[in-house]
Amino acid sequence: MAEQLAEFAPRLTDEIAAAILAAVPGVFDDPDSAAENRASTEASLVSIAHAMARAEDPTRIELPAATVAFGRTAVQRRVGSGVISHVYRAAHEVLWRWILAHIGEHSRDQRQLMQAVGLASAWLFACESVFVKAAEELYEAEQQQWLRSAAAVRGETINQIVEGSESNLERAESRLRYKLGRHHVAVTAWTQSAADLEDPSAVEAELGRAAELLGGESTLFHSTGLRSGVLWVGRDRAFDAETLASACHRLKPADGTRLAFGEPGHGLAGFRRTYFEAGHARRVALLRGTEAPPVSRYADQAVVAMATLDPDQAAIFVDRVLGPLSKPDAAVRRTAETVAAYLAENGSRVRTAQRLGIHGNTVRYRILQAERALGRSLDVGSVDLHVALMLLPAVRSRLKG
């Protein structure tokens, strides 16, 4: 049983994550907390499996490092302490059902079945009690430390500005130790590398490089998770379009790390707006998955960001407009990319070929293929076609094959 539990830990983690979302909806549904929750869950399952295999006393099991790290960020996200018991109850229920099913499969007779059920029940309930108590103690200790820290004041002030409940410029500047009555650009960074789970230095290093390229005079960093953060870069003179475009082009983040830029803004309103824009640019990058560039800018994704606020409706629109041209196979993808470039170049096959680095005859062939798939000639002025092709990479996972 213990050996199988360690092997099935990733699959059980999926079931437990779904159960937790159902038990406490809206708490761990953002990409960062969801990833941290999964890492914590899988580490706990493996820890339990190893303890069972060694026949250890369940009351001596310690919280895994990933669970401790997850507890710390839960405090910073202002997750209520009452959520902890709901999380462990949901996880316990899934784990118990899995164990009960496997006991039934492997028991030789009724007597062994009853012995195994009794032992597993007692062991798991003792283990759950230890985990809940340790998690609650960790939460309380971290909360006390967090409330006493300057980071708490900064985080709370940022949240109030973003939510629109803080409008006093001087008071906010005093708490943040950052000038707000100037020009700002928000940059968010995140990494999907498991190696960086407990070390945010990779994210902060990339944000530092972005600030340097933007020519920032001051910065304000705000951690949004174990593997993500946002940096406001401020200066007295306005950020010009060329500086922002150059910074996005020159940044070459490490493997697994991604960045998203908001557009420049001024004062409190600009501080908020550039933050939301960076967040939307990141959301589009996550929707695009491996098709997204390592550095995204809101200005390049504004239409897609607005149109994918309801991703299901966006997918329906793309399917209706593109039909067979939205299919996922490689040849159709190349055709769709060629059509998108062709429309962007206002129907010029020569400029399209130069843009994509392909032969003009290849452009001509792909355009003919696209027209056959659509059942009509390409209309360079079609807004629907332009928008659908822009949306395609972001909604591809929602389209039927």
Coordinates of C-alpha atoms in Angstrom, one line a residue:
M1 CA 0.0 0.0 0.0
A2 CA 2.7 2.5 1.0
E3 CA 4.7 1.7 -2.2
Q4 CA 1.7 2.2 -4.3
L5 CA 0.8 5.5 -2.5
A6 CA 4.2 7.0 -3.3
E7 CA 3.8 5.9 -7.0
F8 CA 0.3 7.3 -7.3
A9 CA 1.0 10.5 -5.4
P10 CA 1.0 12.8 -8.6
R11 CA -2.4 11.3 -9.7
L12 CA -3.9 11.6 -6.2
T13 CA -2.6 15.2 -6.1
D14 CA -4.9 16.0 -9.0
E15 CA -7.9 14.6 -7.2
I16 CA -7.1 16.3 -3.9
A17 CA -6.5 19.6 -5.7
A18 CA -10.0 19.4 -7.3
A19 CA -11.5 18.4 -3.9
I20 CA -9.9 21.4 -2.2
L21 CA -11.1 23.8 -4.8
A22 CA -14.7 22.4 -4.3
A23 CA -14.3 22.7 -0.5
V24 CA -12.9 26.2 -0.5
P25 CA -13.8 27.8 -3.8
G26 CA -11.9 30.9 -4.9
V27 CA -9.0 30.4 -2.4
F28 CA -6.4 28.5 -4.4
D29 CA -7.6 29.0 -7.9
D30 CA -4.9 31.4 -9.2
P31 CA -1.9 29.9 -11.0
D32 CA 0.6 30.5 -8.2
S33 CA -1.3 29.3 -5.2
A34 CA -2.7 26.4 -7.2
A35 CA 0.9 25.3 -8.1
E36 CA 2.1 25.7 -4.5
N37 CA -0.9 23.8 -3.2
R38 CA -0.1 20.9 -5.5
A39 CA 3.5 20.9 -4.5
S40 CA 2.5 20.8 -0.8
T41 CA 0.0 18.1 -1.4
E42 CA 2.3 15.8 -3.3
A43 CA 5.1 16.3 -0.8
S44 CA 2.7 15.4 2.1
L45 CA 1.5 12.2 0.3
V46 CA 5.1 11.1 -0.3
S47 CA 5.9 11.8 3.3
I48 CA 2.9 9.8 4.5
A49 CA 3.8 6.9 2.1
H50 CA 7.4 6.7 3.4
A51 CA 6.3 6.8 7.1
M52 CA 3.8 4.0 6.4
A53 CA 6.4 1.9 4.7
R54 CA 8.7 2.3 7.7
A55 CA 5.9 1.6 10.1
E56 CA 6.6 4.9 11.9
D57 CA 4.6 6.4 14.6
P58 CA 2.2 8.8 12.7
T59 CA 2.3 11.3 15.6
R60 CA 6.0 11.9 14.8
I61 CA 5.5 12.9 11.2
E62 CA 6.8 16.4 10.4
L63 CA 5.4 18.8 7.8
P64 CA 7.4 18.6 4.5
A65 CA 9.4 21.7 3.4
A66 CA 6.9 22.5 0.6
T67 CA 4.0 22.5 3.0
V68 CA 5.8 24.8 5.4
A69 CA 6.6 27.2 2.5
F70 CA 3.0 27.0 1.3
G71 CA 1.8 27.9 4.8
R72 CA 4.0 31.0 4.9
T73 CA 2.6 32.3 1.6
A74 CA -1.0 31.5 2.7
V75 CA -0.5 34.0 5.6
Q76 CA 0.8 36.7 3.1
R77 CA -2.2 36.1 0.9
R78 CA -4.5 36.6 3.9
V79 CA -6.0 33.1 3.7
G80 CA -8.1 32.6 6.9
S81 CA -6.9 30.1 9.4
G82 CA -10.2 28.3 9.2
V83 CA -9.4 27.2 5.7
I84 CA -6.7 24.9 7.0
S85 CA -9.1 22.4 8.5
H86 CA -11.3 22.4 5.3
V87 CA -8.2 21.7 3.2
Y88 CA -7.0 18.7 5.3
R89 CA -10.5 17.3 5.6
A90 CA -10.9 17.3 1.8
A91 CA -7.5 15.8 1.3
H92 CA -8.1 13.1 4.0
E93 CA -11.4 12.1 2.4
V94 CA -9.8 11.5 -1.0
L95 CA -6.8 9.7 0.5
W96 CA -9.0 7.5 2.7
R97 CA -11.2 6.5 -0.3
W98 CA -8.1 5.6 -2.3
I99 CA -6.6 3.5 0.5
L100 CA -9.9 1.7 1.2
A101 CA -10.3 0.7 -2.4
H102 CA -6.7 -0.7 -2.5
I103 CA -7.1 -2.6 0.8
G104 CA -10.2 -4.3 -0.7
E105 CA -8.2 -5.3 -3.8
H106 CA -5.3 -6.8 -1.9
S107 CA -6.8 -8.4 1.2
R108 CA -6.7 -12.2 1.2
D109 CA -9.7 -12.7 3.3
Q110 CA -12.3 -10.9 5.5
R111 CA -10.2 -11.0 8.6
Q112 CA -7.2 -9.4 7.0
L113 CA -9.5 -6.8 5.4
M114 CA -10.9 -5.8 8.7
Q115 CA -7.5 -5.6 10.3
A116 CA -6.1 -3.5 7.5
V117 CA -9.1 -1.1 7.5
G118 CA -8.8 -0.7 11.3
L119 CA -5.1 -0.1 11.1
A120 CA -5.3 2.3 8.2
S121 CA -8.1 4.3 9.8
A122 CA -6.3 4.7 13.1
W123 CA -3.1 5.6 11.4
L124 CA -4.6 8.2 9.0
F125 CA -6.7 9.9 11.6
A126 CA -3.7 10.2 13.9
C127 CA -1.6 11.6 11.0
E128 CA -4.3 14.1 10.0
S129 CA -4.5 15.3 13.6
V130 CA -0.7 15.9 13.7
F131 CA -0.7 17.7 10.3
V132 CA -3.6 20.0 11.2
K133 CA -2.1 20.9 14.5
A134 CA 1.3 21.5 13.0
A135 CA -0.1 23.6 10.2
E136 CA -2.2 25.7 12.6
E137 CA 0.7 26.3 14.8
L138 CA 2.9 27.3 11.8
Y139 CA 0.1 29.6 10.5
E140 CA -0.3 31.3 13.9
A141 CA 3.5 31.8 14.3
E142 CA 3.9 33.1 10.7
Q143 CA 0.9 35.4 11.1
Q144 CA 2.3 37.0 14.2
Q145 CA 5.6 37.6 12.5
W146 CA 4.0 38.9 9.3
L147 CA 1.8 41.3 11.2
R148 CA 4.8 42.7 13.0
S149 CA 6.9 43.1 9.9
A150 CA 7.3 46.1 7.6
A151 CA 6.4 43.8 4.7
A152 CA 2.9 43.5 6.1
V153 CA 2.4 47.2 6.0
R154 CA 3.8 47.4 2.5
G155 CA 1.7 44.5 1.3
E156 CA -1.5 45.9 2.9
T157 CA -0.9 49.3 1.4
I158 CA -0.4 47.9 -2.0
N159 CA -3.6 45.9 -1.7
Q160 CA -5.5 49.0 -0.6
I161 CA -4.2 51.0 -3.6
V162 CA -4.9 48.2 -6.0
E163 CA -8.4 47.7 -4.6
G164 CA -9.1 51.5 -4.8
S165 CA -9.6 52.0 -1.0
E166 CA -6.4 54.1 -0.6
S167 CA -6.4 57.5 -2.2
N168 CA -4.1 59.5 0.1
L169 CA -0.9 59.9 -1.8
E170 CA 1.3 61.1 1.0
R171 CA 0.2 58.4 3.5
A172 CA 0.7 55.7 0.9
E173 CA 4.1 57.0 0.0
S174 CA 5.2 57.1 3.6
R175 CA 4.1 53.5 4.2
L176 CA 5.6 52.2 0.9
R177 CA 8.8 54.3 1.0
Y178 CA 8.2 54.7 -2.7
K179 CA 7.2 57.9 -4.6
L180 CA 3.8 57.5 -6.2
G181 CA 3.4 60.9 -7.8
R182 CA 5.5 60.0 -10.8
H183 CA 5.6 57.6 -13.8
H184 CA 5.4 53.9 -13.2
V185 CA 5.7 50.6 -15.2
A186 CA 4.7 47.4 -13.5
V187 CA 6.5 44.2 -14.5
T188 CA 5.4 40.8 -13.2
A189 CA 7.7 37.7 -13.3
W190 CA 7.1 34.1 -12.5
T191 CA 8.8 30.8 -12.9
Q192 CA 7.5 27.2 -13.3
S193 CA 10.7 25.6 -12.3
A194 CA 10.3 23.3 -9.3
A195 CA 13.9 24.1 -8.3
D196 CA 12.8 27.7 -7.5
L197 CA 9.9 26.7 -5.3
E198 CA 11.5 27.9 -2.1
D199 CA 14.0 30.4 -3.6
P200 CA 12.5 33.5 -5.2
S201 CA 15.9 34.9 -6.2
A202 CA 15.4 33.9 -9.9
V203 CA 12.2 36.0 -10.1
E204 CA 13.8 38.9 -8.3
A205 CA 16.9 38.8 -10.4
E206 CA 14.9 39.0 -13.7
L207 CA 12.8 41.9 -12.3
G208 CA 16.0 43.7 -11.4
R209 CA 17.3 43.4 -14.9
A210 CA 14.0 44.8 -16.2
A211 CA 14.3 47.8 -13.9
E212 CA 17.8 48.5 -15.1
L213 CA 16.8 48.3 -18.8
L214 CA 13.8 50.6 -18.1
G215 CA 16.1 53.2 -16.5
G216 CA 14.2 53.2 -13.2
E217 CA 15.1 55.6 -10.4
S218 CA 13.3 53.6 -7.8
T219 CA 11.6 50.3 -7.5
L220 CA 8.9 48.6 -5.3
F221 CA 8.8 44.8 -5.1
H222 CA 5.8 42.9 -4.0
S223 CA 5.8 39.1 -3.7
T224 CA 2.7 37.4 -5.0
G225 CA 3.7 33.8 -4.3
L226 CA 6.7 31.5 -3.8
R227 CA 7.6 31.7 -7.5
S228 CA 6.1 35.0 -8.6
G229 CA 6.3 38.7 -7.9
V230 CA 5.6 42.2 -9.3
L231 CA 7.9 45.1 -9.5
W232 CA 6.9 48.7 -10.0
V233 CA 9.7 50.8 -11.7
G234 CA 9.3 54.5 -11.1
R235 CA 11.0 57.7 -12.4
D236 CA 10.2 61.4 -12.7
R237 CA 10.4 61.5 -16.5
A238 CA 7.9 59.6 -18.6
F239 CA 8.7 56.2 -20.1
D240 CA 8.8 56.5 -23.9
A241 CA 7.5 53.7 -26.1
E242 CA 11.1 53.0 -27.5
T243 CA 12.5 52.4 -24.0
L244 CA 9.7 50.0 -23.1
A245 CA 10.0 48.1 -26.5
S246 CA 13.8 47.9 -26.1
A247 CA 13.6 46.5 -22.6
C248 CA 11.1 43.8 -23.7
H249 CA 13.3 42.9 -26.6
R250 CA 16.6 42.8 -24.7
L251 CA 15.4 40.8 -21.8
K252 CA 16.4 37.1 -22.1
P253 CA 15.0 35.4 -19.0
A254 CA 16.3 32.1 -17.8
D255 CA 14.6 28.9 -18.8
G256 CA 11.3 28.5 -17.0
T257 CA 11.0 32.2 -16.0
R258 CA 8.6 34.6 -17.8
L259 CA 7.9 38.3 -17.6
A260 CA 4.9 40.5 -18.5
F261 CA 4.9 44.3 -18.7
G262 CA 2.1 46.7 -18.1
E263 CA 2.0 50.1 -20.0
P264 CA 3.4 53.3 -18.3
G265 CA 1.1 55.1 -16.0
H266 CA 1.3 58.2 -13.7
G267 CA 0.3 58.7 -10.1
L268 CA -1.9 56.4 -8.0
A269 CA -4.2 55.7 -11.0
G270 CA -1.3 54.8 -13.2
F271 CA 0.2 52.7 -10.4
R272 CA -3.0 50.6 -10.4
R273 CA -3.6 50.5 -14.1
T274 CA -0.1 49.3 -15.1
Y275 CA -0.4 46.6 -12.4
F276 CA -3.6 45.3 -13.8
E277 CA -2.3 45.5 -17.4
A278 CA 0.8 43.4 -16.4
G279 CA -1.5 40.9 -14.8
H280 CA -3.6 40.6 -17.9
A281 CA -0.5 40.2 -20.1
R282 CA 0.6 37.4 -17.8
R283 CA -2.9 35.8 -18.0
V284 CA -2.7 35.7 -21.8
A285 CA 0.8 34.2 -21.6
L286 CA -0.5 31.4 -19.4
L287 CA -3.4 30.8 -21.8
R288 CA -0.9 30.5 -24.7
G289 CA 1.3 28.1 -22.8
T290 CA 4.4 27.1 -24.8
E291 CA 3.3 29.4 -27.7
A292 CA 3.8 32.5 -25.5
P293 CA 7.1 34.4 -25.8
P294 CA 9.3 34.6 -22.7
V295 CA 8.5 38.4 -22.4
S296 CA 5.0 39.7 -23.0
R297 CA 3.7 43.3 -23.1
Y298 CA 0.2 44.4 -22.5
A299 CA 0.1 46.7 -25.6
D300 CA 0.7 43.6 -27.8
Q301 CA -2.0 41.6 -26.1
A302 CA -4.7 44.1 -25.2
V303 CA -7.3 42.8 -27.7
V304 CA -6.6 39.2 -26.7
A305 CA -6.7 40.1 -23.0
M306 CA -10.1 41.8 -23.3
A307 CA -11.5 39.1 -25.5
T308 CA -10.4 36.2 -23.3
L309 CA -12.0 37.5 -20.1
D310 CA -14.7 34.9 -21.0
P311 CA -12.4 32.2 -22.6
D312 CA -15.2 29.9 -23.4
Q313 CA -17.0 32.5 -25.5
A314 CA -13.7 33.4 -27.1
A315 CA -13.1 29.8 -28.1
I316 CA -16.7 29.6 -29.6
F317 CA -15.9 32.7 -31.6
V318 CA -12.6 31.4 -32.9
D319 CA -14.2 28.1 -33.9
R320 CA -17.0 29.8 -35.7
V321 CA -14.8 32.2 -37.7
L322 CA -11.8 29.9 -38.4
G323 CA -13.5 26.5 -38.6
P324 CA -10.9 23.9 -40.0
L325 CA -8.2 26.6 -39.8
S326 CA -8.2 26.3 -36.0
K327 CA -7.2 22.6 -36.0
P328 CA -4.1 21.8 -33.9
D329 CA -2.0 19.8 -36.4
A330 CA 1.3 21.4 -37.4
A331 CA 0.5 22.0 -41.0
V332 CA -2.7 23.9 -40.2
R333 CA -0.9 25.9 -37.5
R334 CA 1.7 27.1 -40.1
T335 CA -1.1 28.0 -42.5
A336 CA -2.9 30.0 -39.8
E337 CA 0.3 31.8 -38.8
T338 CA 0.9 32.7 -42.4
V339 CA -2.6 34.1 -42.8
A340 CA -2.1 36.2 -39.6
A341 CA 1.1 37.6 -41.0
Y342 CA -0.5 38.2 -44.5
L343 CA -3.3 40.2 -42.9
A344 CA -0.8 42.1 -40.8
E345 CA 1.1 43.0 -44.0
N346 CA -2.2 44.2 -45.6
G347 CA -2.3 41.4 -48.1
S348 CA 1.3 41.7 -49.4
R349 CA 2.8 38.3 -50.2
V350 CA 6.3 39.7 -50.6
R351 CA 6.3 41.4 -47.2
T352 CA 4.7 38.3 -45.6
A353 CA 7.4 36.1 -47.1
Q354 CA 10.1 38.5 -45.7
R355 CA 8.4 38.6 -42.3
L356 CA 8.2 34.8 -42.0
G357 CA 11.5 34.1 -43.7
I358 CA 9.9 31.8 -46.3
H359 CA 9.5 31.7 -50.1
G360 CA 6.8 33.7 -51.8
N361 CA 5.4 30.6 -53.4
T362 CA 5.0 29.0 -49.9
V363 CA 3.0 32.0 -48.9
R364 CA 0.8 31.7 -52.0
Y365 CA 0.2 28.0 -51.4
R366 CA -0.7 28.5 -47.8
I367 CA -3.1 31.3 -48.6
L368 CA -4.8 29.0 -51.1
Q369 CA -5.0 26.3 -48.5
A370 CA -6.6 28.7 -46.0
E371 CA -9.2 29.9 -48.5
R372 CA -10.1 26.3 -49.2
A373 CA -10.4 25.6 -45.5
L374 CA -12.5 28.7 -44.9
G375 CA -14.6 28.2 -48.1
R376 CA -14.1 31.8 -49.2
S377 CA -11.5 34.4 -50.3
L378 CA -9.4 36.1 -47.6
D379 CA -10.8 39.6 -46.7
V380 CA -7.9 41.6 -45.5
G381 CA -10.3 44.1 -43.9
S382 CA -12.2 41.4 -42.0
V383 CA -12.1 42.4 -38.3
D384 CA -13.5 39.0 -37.3
L385 CA -10.7 37.1 -39.1
H386 CA -8.0 39.4 -37.6
V387 CA -9.3 38.9 -34.0
A388 CA -9.9 35.2 -34.4
L389 CA -6.3 34.6 -35.5
M390 CA -5.0 36.7 -32.6
L391 CA -7.1 34.7 -30.2
L392 CA -6.3 31.3 -31.6
P393 CA -3.1 30.6 -29.6
A394 CA -4.8 31.6 -26.3
V395 CA -7.9 29.4 -26.7
R396 CA -6.4 26.4 -28.6
S397 CA -6.7 24.2 -25.5
R398 CA -10.4 24.8 -25.4
L399 CA -11.1 24.0 -29.0
K400 CA -12.3 20.6 -30.0
G401 CA -9.7 18.6 -32.1

